[in-house]
Tab-separated table of C-alpha atoms in Angstrom:
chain	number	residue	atom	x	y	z
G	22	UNK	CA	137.259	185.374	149.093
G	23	UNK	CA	138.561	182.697	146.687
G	24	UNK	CA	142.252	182.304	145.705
G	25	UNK	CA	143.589	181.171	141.686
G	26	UNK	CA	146.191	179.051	141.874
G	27	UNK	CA	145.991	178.092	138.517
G	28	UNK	CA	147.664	181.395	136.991
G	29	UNK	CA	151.131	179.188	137.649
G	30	UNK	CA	150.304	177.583	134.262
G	31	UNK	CA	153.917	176.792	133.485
G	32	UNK	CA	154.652	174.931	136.704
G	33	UNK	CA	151.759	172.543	135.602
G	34	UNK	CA	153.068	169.713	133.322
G	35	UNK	CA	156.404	169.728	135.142
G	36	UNK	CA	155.408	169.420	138.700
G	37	UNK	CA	152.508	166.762	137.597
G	38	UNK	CA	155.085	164.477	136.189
G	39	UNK	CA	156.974	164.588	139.350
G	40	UNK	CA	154.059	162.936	141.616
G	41	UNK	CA	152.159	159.675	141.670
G	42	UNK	CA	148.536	158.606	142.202
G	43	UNK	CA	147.987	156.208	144.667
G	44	UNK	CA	144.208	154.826	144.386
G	45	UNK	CA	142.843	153.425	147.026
G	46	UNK	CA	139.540	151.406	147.383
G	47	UNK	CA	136.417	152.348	149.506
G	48	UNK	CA	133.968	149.686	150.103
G	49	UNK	CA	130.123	149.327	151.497
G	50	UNK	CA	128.334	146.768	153.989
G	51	UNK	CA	128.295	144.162	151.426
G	52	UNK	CA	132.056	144.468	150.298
G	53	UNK	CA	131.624	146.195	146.989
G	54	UNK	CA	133.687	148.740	145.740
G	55	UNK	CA	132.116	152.711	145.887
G	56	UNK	CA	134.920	155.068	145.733
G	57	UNK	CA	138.206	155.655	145.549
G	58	UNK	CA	140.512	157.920	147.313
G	59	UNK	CA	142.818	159.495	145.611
G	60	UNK	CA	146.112	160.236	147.225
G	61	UNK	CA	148.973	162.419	145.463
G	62	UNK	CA	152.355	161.958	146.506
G	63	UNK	CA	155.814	162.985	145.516
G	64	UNK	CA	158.132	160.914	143.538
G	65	UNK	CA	161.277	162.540	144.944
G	66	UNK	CA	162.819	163.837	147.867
G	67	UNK	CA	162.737	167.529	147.528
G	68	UNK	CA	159.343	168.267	145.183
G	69	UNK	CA	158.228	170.120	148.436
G	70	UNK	CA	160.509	172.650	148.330
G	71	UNK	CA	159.470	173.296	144.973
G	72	UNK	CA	156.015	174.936	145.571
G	73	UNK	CA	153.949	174.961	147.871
G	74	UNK	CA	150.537	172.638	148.619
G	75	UNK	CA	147.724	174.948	147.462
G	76	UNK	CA	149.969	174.723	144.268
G	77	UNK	CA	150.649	171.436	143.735
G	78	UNK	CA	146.526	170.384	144.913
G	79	UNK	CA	145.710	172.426	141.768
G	80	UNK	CA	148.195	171.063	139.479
G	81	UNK	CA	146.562	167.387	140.170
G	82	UNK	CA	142.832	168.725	140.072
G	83	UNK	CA	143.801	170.417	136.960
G	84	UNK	CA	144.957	167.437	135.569
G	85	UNK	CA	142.594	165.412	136.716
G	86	UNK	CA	139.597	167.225	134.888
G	87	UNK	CA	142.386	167.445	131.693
G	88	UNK	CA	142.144	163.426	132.022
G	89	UNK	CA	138.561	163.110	132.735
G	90	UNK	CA	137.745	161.376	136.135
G	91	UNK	CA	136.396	158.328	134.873
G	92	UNK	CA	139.484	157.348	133.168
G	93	UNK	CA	140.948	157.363	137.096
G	94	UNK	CA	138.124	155.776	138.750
G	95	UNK	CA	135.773	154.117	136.768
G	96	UNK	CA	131.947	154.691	137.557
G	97	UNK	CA	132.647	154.761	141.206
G	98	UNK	CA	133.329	158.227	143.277
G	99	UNK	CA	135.993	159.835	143.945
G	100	UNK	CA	137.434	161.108	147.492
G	101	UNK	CA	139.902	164.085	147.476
G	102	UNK	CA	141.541	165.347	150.515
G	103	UNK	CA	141.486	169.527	150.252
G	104	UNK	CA	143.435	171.805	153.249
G	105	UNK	CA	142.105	175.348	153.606
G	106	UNK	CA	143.871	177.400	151.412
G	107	UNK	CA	142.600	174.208	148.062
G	108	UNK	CA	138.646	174.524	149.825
G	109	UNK	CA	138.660	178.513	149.562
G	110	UNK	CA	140.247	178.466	146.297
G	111	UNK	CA	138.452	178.391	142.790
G	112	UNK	CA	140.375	175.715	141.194
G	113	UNK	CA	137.517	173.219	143.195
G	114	UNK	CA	135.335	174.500	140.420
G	115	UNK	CA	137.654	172.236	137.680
G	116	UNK	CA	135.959	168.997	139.604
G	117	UNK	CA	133.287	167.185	138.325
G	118	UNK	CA	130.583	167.935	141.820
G	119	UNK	CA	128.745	164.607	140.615
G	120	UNK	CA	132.229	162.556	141.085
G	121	UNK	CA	133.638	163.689	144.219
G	122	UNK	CA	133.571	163.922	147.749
G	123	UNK	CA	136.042	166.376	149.035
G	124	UNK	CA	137.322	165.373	152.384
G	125	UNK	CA	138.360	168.050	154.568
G	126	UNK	CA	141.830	167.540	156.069
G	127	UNK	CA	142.156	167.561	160.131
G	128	UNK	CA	143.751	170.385	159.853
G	129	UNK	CA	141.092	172.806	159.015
G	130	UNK	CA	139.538	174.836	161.449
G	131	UNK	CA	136.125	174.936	161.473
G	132	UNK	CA	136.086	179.166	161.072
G	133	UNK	CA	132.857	181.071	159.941
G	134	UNK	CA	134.168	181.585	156.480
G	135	UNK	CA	135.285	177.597	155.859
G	136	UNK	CA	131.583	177.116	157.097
G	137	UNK	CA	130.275	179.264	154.696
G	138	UNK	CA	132.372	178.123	152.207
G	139	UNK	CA	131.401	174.453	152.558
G	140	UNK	CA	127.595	175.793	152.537
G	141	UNK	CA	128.424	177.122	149.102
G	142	UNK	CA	130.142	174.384	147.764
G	143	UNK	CA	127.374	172.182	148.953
G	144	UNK	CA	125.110	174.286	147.420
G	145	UNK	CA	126.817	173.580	144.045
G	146	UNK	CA	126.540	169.947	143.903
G	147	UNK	CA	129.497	169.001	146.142
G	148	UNK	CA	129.353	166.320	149.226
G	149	UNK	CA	131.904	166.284	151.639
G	150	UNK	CA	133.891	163.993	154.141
G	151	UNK	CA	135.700	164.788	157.377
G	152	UNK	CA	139.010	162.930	157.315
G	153	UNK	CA	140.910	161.189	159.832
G	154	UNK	CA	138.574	162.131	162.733
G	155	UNK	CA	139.836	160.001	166.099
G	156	UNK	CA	137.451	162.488	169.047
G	157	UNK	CA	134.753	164.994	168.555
G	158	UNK	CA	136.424	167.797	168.956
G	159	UNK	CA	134.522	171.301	168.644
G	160	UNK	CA	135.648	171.424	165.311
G	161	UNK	CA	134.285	168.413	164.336
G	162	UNK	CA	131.079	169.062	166.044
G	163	UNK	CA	130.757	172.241	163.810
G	164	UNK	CA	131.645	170.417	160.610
G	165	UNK	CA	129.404	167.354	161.563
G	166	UNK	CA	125.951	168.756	160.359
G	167	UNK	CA	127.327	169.977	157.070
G	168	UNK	CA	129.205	166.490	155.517
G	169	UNK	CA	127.708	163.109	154.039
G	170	UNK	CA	130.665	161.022	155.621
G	171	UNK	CA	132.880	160.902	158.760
G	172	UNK	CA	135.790	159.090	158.570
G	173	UNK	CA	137.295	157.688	161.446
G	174	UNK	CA	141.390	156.386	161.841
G	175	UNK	CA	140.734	153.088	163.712
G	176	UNK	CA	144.350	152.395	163.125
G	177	UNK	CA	145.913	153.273	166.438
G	178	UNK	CA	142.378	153.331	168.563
G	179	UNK	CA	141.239	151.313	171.510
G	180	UNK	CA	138.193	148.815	170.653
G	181	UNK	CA	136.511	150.838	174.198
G	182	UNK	CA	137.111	154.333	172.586
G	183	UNK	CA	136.402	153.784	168.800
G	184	UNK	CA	132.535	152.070	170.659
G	185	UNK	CA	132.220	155.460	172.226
G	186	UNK	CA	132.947	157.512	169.622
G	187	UNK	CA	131.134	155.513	167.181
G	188	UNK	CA	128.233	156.391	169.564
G	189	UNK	CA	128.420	159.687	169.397
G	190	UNK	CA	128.628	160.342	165.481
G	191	UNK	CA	126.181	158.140	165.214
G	192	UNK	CA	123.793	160.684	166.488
G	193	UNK	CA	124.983	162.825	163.145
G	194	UNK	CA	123.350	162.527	159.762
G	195	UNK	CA	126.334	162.100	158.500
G	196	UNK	CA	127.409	158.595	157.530
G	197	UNK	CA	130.942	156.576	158.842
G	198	UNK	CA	133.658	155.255	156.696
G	199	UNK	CA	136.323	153.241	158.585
G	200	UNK	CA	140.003	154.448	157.390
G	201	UNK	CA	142.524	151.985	157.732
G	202	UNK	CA	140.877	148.575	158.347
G	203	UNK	CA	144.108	146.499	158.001
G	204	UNK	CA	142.242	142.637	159.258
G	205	UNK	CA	138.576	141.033	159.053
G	206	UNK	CA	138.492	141.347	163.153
G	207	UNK	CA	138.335	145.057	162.177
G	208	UNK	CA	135.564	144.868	159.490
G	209	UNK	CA	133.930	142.795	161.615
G	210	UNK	CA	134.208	145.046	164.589
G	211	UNK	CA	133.492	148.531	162.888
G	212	UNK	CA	130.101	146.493	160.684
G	213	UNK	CA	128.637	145.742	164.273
G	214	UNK	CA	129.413	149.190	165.305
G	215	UNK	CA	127.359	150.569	162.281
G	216	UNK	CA	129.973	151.534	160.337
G	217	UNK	CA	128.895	152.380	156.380
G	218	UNK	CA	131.912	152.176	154.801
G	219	UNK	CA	135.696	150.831	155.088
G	220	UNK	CA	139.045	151.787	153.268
G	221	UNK	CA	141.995	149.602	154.214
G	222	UNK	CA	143.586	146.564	152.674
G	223	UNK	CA	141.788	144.385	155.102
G	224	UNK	CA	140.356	142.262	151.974
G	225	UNK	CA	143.503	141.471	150.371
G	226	UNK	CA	145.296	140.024	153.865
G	227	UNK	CA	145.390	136.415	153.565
G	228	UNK	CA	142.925	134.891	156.123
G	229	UNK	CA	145.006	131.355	156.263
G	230	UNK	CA	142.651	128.198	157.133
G	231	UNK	CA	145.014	125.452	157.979
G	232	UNK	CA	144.591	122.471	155.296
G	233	UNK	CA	142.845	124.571	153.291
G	234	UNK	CA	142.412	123.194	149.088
G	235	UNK	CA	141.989	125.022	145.921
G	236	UNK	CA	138.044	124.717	145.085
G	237	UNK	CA	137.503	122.653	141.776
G	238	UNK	CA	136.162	125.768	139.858
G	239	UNK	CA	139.666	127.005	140.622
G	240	UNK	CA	141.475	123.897	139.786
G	241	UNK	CA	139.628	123.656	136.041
G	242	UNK	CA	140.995	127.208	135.566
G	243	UNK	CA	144.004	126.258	136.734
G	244	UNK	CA	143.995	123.214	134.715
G	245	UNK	CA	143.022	125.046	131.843
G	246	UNK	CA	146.008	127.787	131.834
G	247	UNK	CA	148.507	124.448	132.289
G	248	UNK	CA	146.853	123.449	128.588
G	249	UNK	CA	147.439	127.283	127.446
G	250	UNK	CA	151.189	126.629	128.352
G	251	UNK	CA	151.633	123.622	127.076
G	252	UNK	CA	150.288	124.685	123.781
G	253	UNK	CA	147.337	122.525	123.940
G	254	UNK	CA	145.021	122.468	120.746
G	255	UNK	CA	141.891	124.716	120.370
G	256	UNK	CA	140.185	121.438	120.835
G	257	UNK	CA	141.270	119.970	124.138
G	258	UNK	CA	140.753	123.880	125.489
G	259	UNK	CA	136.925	123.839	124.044
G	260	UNK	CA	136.096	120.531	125.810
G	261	UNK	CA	137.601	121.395	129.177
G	262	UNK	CA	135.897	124.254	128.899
G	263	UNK	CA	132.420	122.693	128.522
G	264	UNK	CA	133.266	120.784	131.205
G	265	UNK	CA	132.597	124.010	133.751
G	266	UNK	CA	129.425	125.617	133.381
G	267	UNK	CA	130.557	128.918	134.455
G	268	UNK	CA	133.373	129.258	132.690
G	269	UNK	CA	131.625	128.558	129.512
G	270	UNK	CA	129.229	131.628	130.891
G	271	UNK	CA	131.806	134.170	131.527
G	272	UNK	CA	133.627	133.414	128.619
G	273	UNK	CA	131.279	134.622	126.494
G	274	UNK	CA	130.148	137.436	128.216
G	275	UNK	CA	134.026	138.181	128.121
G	276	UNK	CA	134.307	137.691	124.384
G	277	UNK	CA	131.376	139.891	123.930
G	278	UNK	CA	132.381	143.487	125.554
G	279	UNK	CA	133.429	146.688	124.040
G	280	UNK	CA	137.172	145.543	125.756
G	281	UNK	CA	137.499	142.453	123.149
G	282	UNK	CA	136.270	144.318	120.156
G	283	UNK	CA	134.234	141.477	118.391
G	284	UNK	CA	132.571	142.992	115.485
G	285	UNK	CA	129.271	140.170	115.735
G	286	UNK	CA	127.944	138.502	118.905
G	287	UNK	CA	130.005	135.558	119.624
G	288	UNK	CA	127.506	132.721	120.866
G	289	UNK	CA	129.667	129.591	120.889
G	290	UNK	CA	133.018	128.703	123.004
G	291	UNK	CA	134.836	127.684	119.381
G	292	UNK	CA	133.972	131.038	118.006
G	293	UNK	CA	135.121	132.530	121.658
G	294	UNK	CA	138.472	131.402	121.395
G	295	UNK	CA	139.405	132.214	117.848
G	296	UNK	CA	138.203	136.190	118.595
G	297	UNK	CA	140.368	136.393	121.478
G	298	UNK	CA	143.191	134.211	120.565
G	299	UNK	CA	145.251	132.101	123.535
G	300	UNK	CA	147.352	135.476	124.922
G	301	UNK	CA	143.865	137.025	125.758
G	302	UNK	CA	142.434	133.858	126.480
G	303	UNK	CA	144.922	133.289	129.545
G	304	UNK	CA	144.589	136.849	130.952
G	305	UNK	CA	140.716	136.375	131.420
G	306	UNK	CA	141.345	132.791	132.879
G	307	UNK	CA	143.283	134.816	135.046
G	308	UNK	CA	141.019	137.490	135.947
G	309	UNK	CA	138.301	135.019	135.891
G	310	UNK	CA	139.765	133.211	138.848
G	311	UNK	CA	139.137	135.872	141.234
G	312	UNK	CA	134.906	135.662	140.185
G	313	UNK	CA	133.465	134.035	142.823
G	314	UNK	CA	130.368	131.354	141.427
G	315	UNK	CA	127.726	134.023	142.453
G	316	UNK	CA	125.749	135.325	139.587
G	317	UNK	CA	124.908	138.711	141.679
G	318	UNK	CA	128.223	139.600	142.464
G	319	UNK	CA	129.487	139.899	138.769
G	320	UNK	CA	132.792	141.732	138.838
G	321	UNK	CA	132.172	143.982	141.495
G	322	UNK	CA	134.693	142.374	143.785
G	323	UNK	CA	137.276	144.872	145.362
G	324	UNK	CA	140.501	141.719	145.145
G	325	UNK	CA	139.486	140.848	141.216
G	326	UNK	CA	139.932	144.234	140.329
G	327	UNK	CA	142.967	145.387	142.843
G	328	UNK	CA	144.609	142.132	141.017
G	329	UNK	CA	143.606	142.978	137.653
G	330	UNK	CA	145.026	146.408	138.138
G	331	UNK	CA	148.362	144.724	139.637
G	332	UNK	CA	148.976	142.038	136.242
G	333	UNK	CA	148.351	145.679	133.877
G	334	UNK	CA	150.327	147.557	135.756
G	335	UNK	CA	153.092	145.316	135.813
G	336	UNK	CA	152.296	143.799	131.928
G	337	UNK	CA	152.952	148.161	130.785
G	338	UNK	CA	156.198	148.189	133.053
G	339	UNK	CA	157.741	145.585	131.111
G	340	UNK	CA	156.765	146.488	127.663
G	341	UNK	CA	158.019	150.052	128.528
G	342	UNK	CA	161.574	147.712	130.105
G	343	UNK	CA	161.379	145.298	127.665
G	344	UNK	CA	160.074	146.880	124.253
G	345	UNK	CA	158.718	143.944	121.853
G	346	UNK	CA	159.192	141.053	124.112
G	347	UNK	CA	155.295	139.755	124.456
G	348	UNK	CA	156.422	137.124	126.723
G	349	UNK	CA	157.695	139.249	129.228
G	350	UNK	CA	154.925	141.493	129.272
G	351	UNK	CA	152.329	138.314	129.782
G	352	UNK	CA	154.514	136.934	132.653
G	353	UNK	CA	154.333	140.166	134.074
G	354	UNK	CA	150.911	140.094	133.805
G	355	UNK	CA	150.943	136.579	135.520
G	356	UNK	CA	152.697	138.196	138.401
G	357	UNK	CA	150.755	141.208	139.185
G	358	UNK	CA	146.971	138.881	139.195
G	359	UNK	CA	149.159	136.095	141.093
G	360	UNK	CA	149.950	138.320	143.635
G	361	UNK	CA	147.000	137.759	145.553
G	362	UNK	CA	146.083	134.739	145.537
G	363	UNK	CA	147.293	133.793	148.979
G	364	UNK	CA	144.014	135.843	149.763
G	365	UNK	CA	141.777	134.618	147.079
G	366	UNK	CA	142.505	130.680	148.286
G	367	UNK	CA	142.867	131.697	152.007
G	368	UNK	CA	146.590	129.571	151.571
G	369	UNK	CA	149.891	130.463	152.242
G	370	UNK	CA	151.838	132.398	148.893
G	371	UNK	CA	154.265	128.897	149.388
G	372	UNK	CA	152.041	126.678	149.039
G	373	UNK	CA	149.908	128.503	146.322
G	374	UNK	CA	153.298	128.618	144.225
G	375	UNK	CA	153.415	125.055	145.438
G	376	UNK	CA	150.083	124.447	143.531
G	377	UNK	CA	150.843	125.704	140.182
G	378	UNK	CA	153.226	125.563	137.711
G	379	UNK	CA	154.946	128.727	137.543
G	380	UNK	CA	158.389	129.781	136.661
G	381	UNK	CA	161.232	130.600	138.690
G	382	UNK	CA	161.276	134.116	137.958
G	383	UNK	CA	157.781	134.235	138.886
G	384	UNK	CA	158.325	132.265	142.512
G	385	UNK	CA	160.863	134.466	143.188
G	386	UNK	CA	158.902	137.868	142.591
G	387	UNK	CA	155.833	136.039	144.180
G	388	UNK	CA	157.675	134.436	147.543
G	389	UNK	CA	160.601	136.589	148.049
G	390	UNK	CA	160.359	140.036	145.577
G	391	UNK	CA	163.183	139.114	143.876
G	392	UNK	CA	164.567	139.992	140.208
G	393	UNK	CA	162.529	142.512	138.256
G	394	UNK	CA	159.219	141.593	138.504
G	395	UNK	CA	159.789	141.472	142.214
G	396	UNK	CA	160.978	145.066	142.498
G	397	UNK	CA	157.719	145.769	139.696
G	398	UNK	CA	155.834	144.205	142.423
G	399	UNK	CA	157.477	145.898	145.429
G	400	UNK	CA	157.006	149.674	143.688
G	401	UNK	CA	153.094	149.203	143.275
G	402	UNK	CA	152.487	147.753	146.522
G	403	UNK	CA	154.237	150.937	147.539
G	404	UNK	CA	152.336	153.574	145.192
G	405	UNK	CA	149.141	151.517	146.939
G	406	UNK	CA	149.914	152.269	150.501
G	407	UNK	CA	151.049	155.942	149.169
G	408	UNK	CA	154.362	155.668	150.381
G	409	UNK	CA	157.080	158.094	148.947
G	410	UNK	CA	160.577	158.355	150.073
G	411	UNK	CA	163.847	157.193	149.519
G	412	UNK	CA	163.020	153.657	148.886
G	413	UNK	CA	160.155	154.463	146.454
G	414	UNK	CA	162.815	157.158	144.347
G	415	UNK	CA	165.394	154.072	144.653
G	416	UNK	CA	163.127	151.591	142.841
G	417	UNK	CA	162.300	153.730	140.195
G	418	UNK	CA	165.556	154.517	139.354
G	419	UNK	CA	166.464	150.734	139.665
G	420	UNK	CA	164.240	150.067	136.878
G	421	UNK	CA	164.753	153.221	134.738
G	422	UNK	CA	161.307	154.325	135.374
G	423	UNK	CA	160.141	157.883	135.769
G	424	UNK	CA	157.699	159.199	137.795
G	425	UNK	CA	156.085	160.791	134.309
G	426	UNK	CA	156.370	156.924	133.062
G	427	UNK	CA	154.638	155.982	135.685
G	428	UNK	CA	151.912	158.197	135.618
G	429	UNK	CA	150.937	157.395	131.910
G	430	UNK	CA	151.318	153.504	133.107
G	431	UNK	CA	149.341	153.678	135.722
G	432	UNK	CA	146.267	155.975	133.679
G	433	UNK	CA	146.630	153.102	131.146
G	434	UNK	CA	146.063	150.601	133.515
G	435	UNK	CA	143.233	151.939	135.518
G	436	UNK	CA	141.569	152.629	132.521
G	437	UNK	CA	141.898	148.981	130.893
G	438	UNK	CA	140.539	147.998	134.239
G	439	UNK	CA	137.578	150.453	134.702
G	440	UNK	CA	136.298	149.653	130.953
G	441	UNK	CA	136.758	145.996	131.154
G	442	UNK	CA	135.054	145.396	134.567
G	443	UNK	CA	132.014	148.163	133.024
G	444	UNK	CA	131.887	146.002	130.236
G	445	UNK	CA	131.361	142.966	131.945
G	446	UNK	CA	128.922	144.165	134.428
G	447	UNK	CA	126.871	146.096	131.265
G	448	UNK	CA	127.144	142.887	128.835
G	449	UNK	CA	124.132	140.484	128.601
């Protein structure tokens, strides 16, 4: 028997605007992004007491077919934890089956109606996950057969017992996905193990090589956003630009996606930089520094668009702080793609501040999260790890943001991301 929790329909809008969506990257073997999962969390202290879970699941799957599911995630898949009472329950229906991969919480009991509920599903379209598995307990043996992925919490677990449990779901169909990969040494651990797939922030920890330099494709970037600054002509930006074959390449490809809007192909760098004009010029410098010279990889990279997503995120905070101040927003921006560089150049944040010229508001949000765009950068590295609490509540209010405000922020965001980085990939 299925349950409708959707008859609450006046609970809907106000309860949404009370939590936030914390997104966070799957990859594969090779390090590309697949999926996302999506994790919804409160935005204040009490919202539990307010209704209960099978409620509130539906209120965000509602939602999230209102929004349309590639506006949240792009073209890759989506992973949605579901309890008992959200997998018996019709409202699963409102998901696209093509988009998402339900992941059954631990605490579901593997009873003959879940089973034959999850036969069902499956038999609609829908794939499934088994979340935060850490032994193979009976119920896990009895789920095993009927998911596509097992994921396993490595966070806590002995490199002897995560071997010996890799062993034995390895014997399953059912493929692995490492949870909470926080350092290569894990990656590297879990790939060896046959692991398929890893979710963790394990990619954007700096991995600091002592003496390391900034590679000269990074310098003429760099060089080339110093000329942006210092108001350089159109000129001197075209002939440094020639100067480094593939930025000449990407720039074009750039100039010539849906994102930009050009109404003719744009085939030459002078023609490039009129259409997108030096403000739009310096964000894809920006972005562009996180494209590694590898033709194949395109801009599939998990840090170029976690960083992307950052400089939006915090570029709509400060327009919605600082209404009509365009310099704000861009060194908002500027903060938010700087932010992880440390891991892009394998250096220390100091001495990539060091490297640049940057201002001081924008050392002190990098180095220390200081000032406003500090506490900007502080509440998304927060909505990131999902956290909710006290401090999360505190930094909103701090910068007069609401947890509505930052829904519509962060949907605006993700979807300048998803249709800039399809653009890219599609554009010839």
């Amino acid at each position: 028997m299925t349950v409708d929790v959707l008859s609450s329909a006046p609970l809907q809008q106000p309860l949404f605007n009370q939590f936030f969506l914390a997104r966070q990257p799957i990859l594969n073997r090779d390090q590309r992004l697949v999926a996302y999962e999506l994790l919804f969390r409160s935005a204040h202290y009490n919202v539990a007491d307010i209704v209960d879970e099978a409620a509130a699941t539906a209120t965000v799957i509602a939602h999230a077919s209102e929004l349309g599911m590639e506006q949240v995630v792009g073209q890759q898949l989506a992973y949605i934890n579901v309890d008992t009472v959200a997998l018996m329950s019709d409202f699963i229906r409102f998901l696209p089956s093509n988009k998402v991969i339900l992941e059954i919480l631990e605490t579901v009991k593997a009873t003959p109606e879940v089973l034959a509920r999850v036969r069902e599903l499956k038999e609609a379209g829908f794939k499934f996950a088994l979340d935060d598995v850490v032994a193979a307990s009976e119920d896990v043996q009895k789920l095993a057969p009927l998911v596509d992925v097992i994921k396993v919490d490595i966070q806590h677990m002995p490199a002897a017992t995560l071997t010996a449990l890799a062993i034995v779901l390895n014997s399953s169909k059912s493929k692995l996905l490492a949870e909470k990969v926080e350092t290569q040494a894990q990656f590297a651990q879990c790939l060896e193990l046959g692991f398929e797939f890893f979710q963790g922030y394990y990619f954007a920890r700096p991995v600091v090589l002592s003496g390391k330099k900034i590679a000269p494709s990074e310098l003429a970037i760099l060089h080339l956003l110093d000329l942006i600054n210092a108001e350089a002509d159109n000129h001197e930006i075209e002939r440094c630009i020639k100067h480094d074959a593939l930025i000449s390449l990407n720039l074009l490809r750039l100039v010539n996606t849906p994102a930009v809007g050009a109404r003719v192909r744009i085939d030459t760098l002078g023609q490039a930089l009129i259409v997108l004009g030096r403000r739009q010029l310096q964000r894809w410098l920006q972005i562009l520094l996180y494209v590694k010279p590898d033709a194949a990889q395109k801009f599939t990279s998990p840090l170029l668009q976690l960083a992307a997503t950052r400089g939006k995120l915090l570029e709509l905070m400060t327009e919605k702080l600082r209404p009509g101040r365009r310099s704000c927003a861009d060194v908002g921006f500027t903060v938010g793609i700087m932010s992880l560089m440390d891991a892009l150049f394998s250096m220390r944040m100091s001495d990539v501040v060091g490297s640049v010229k940057v201002e001081s508001e924008v050392r002190d949000a990098l180095l220390y999260r200081h000032g406003e765009y500090g506490s900007m950068l502080s509440l998304i590295e927060r909505v990131e790890n999902a956290e909710c609490g006290p401090e999360l509540r505190g930094t909103l209010d701090a910068l007069r943001l609401s947890a509505a405000d930052l829904n519509a922020i962060q949907i605006a965001a993700f979807e300048w991301v998803n249709d800039y980085v399809e653009g890219v990939n599609t554009s010839h």
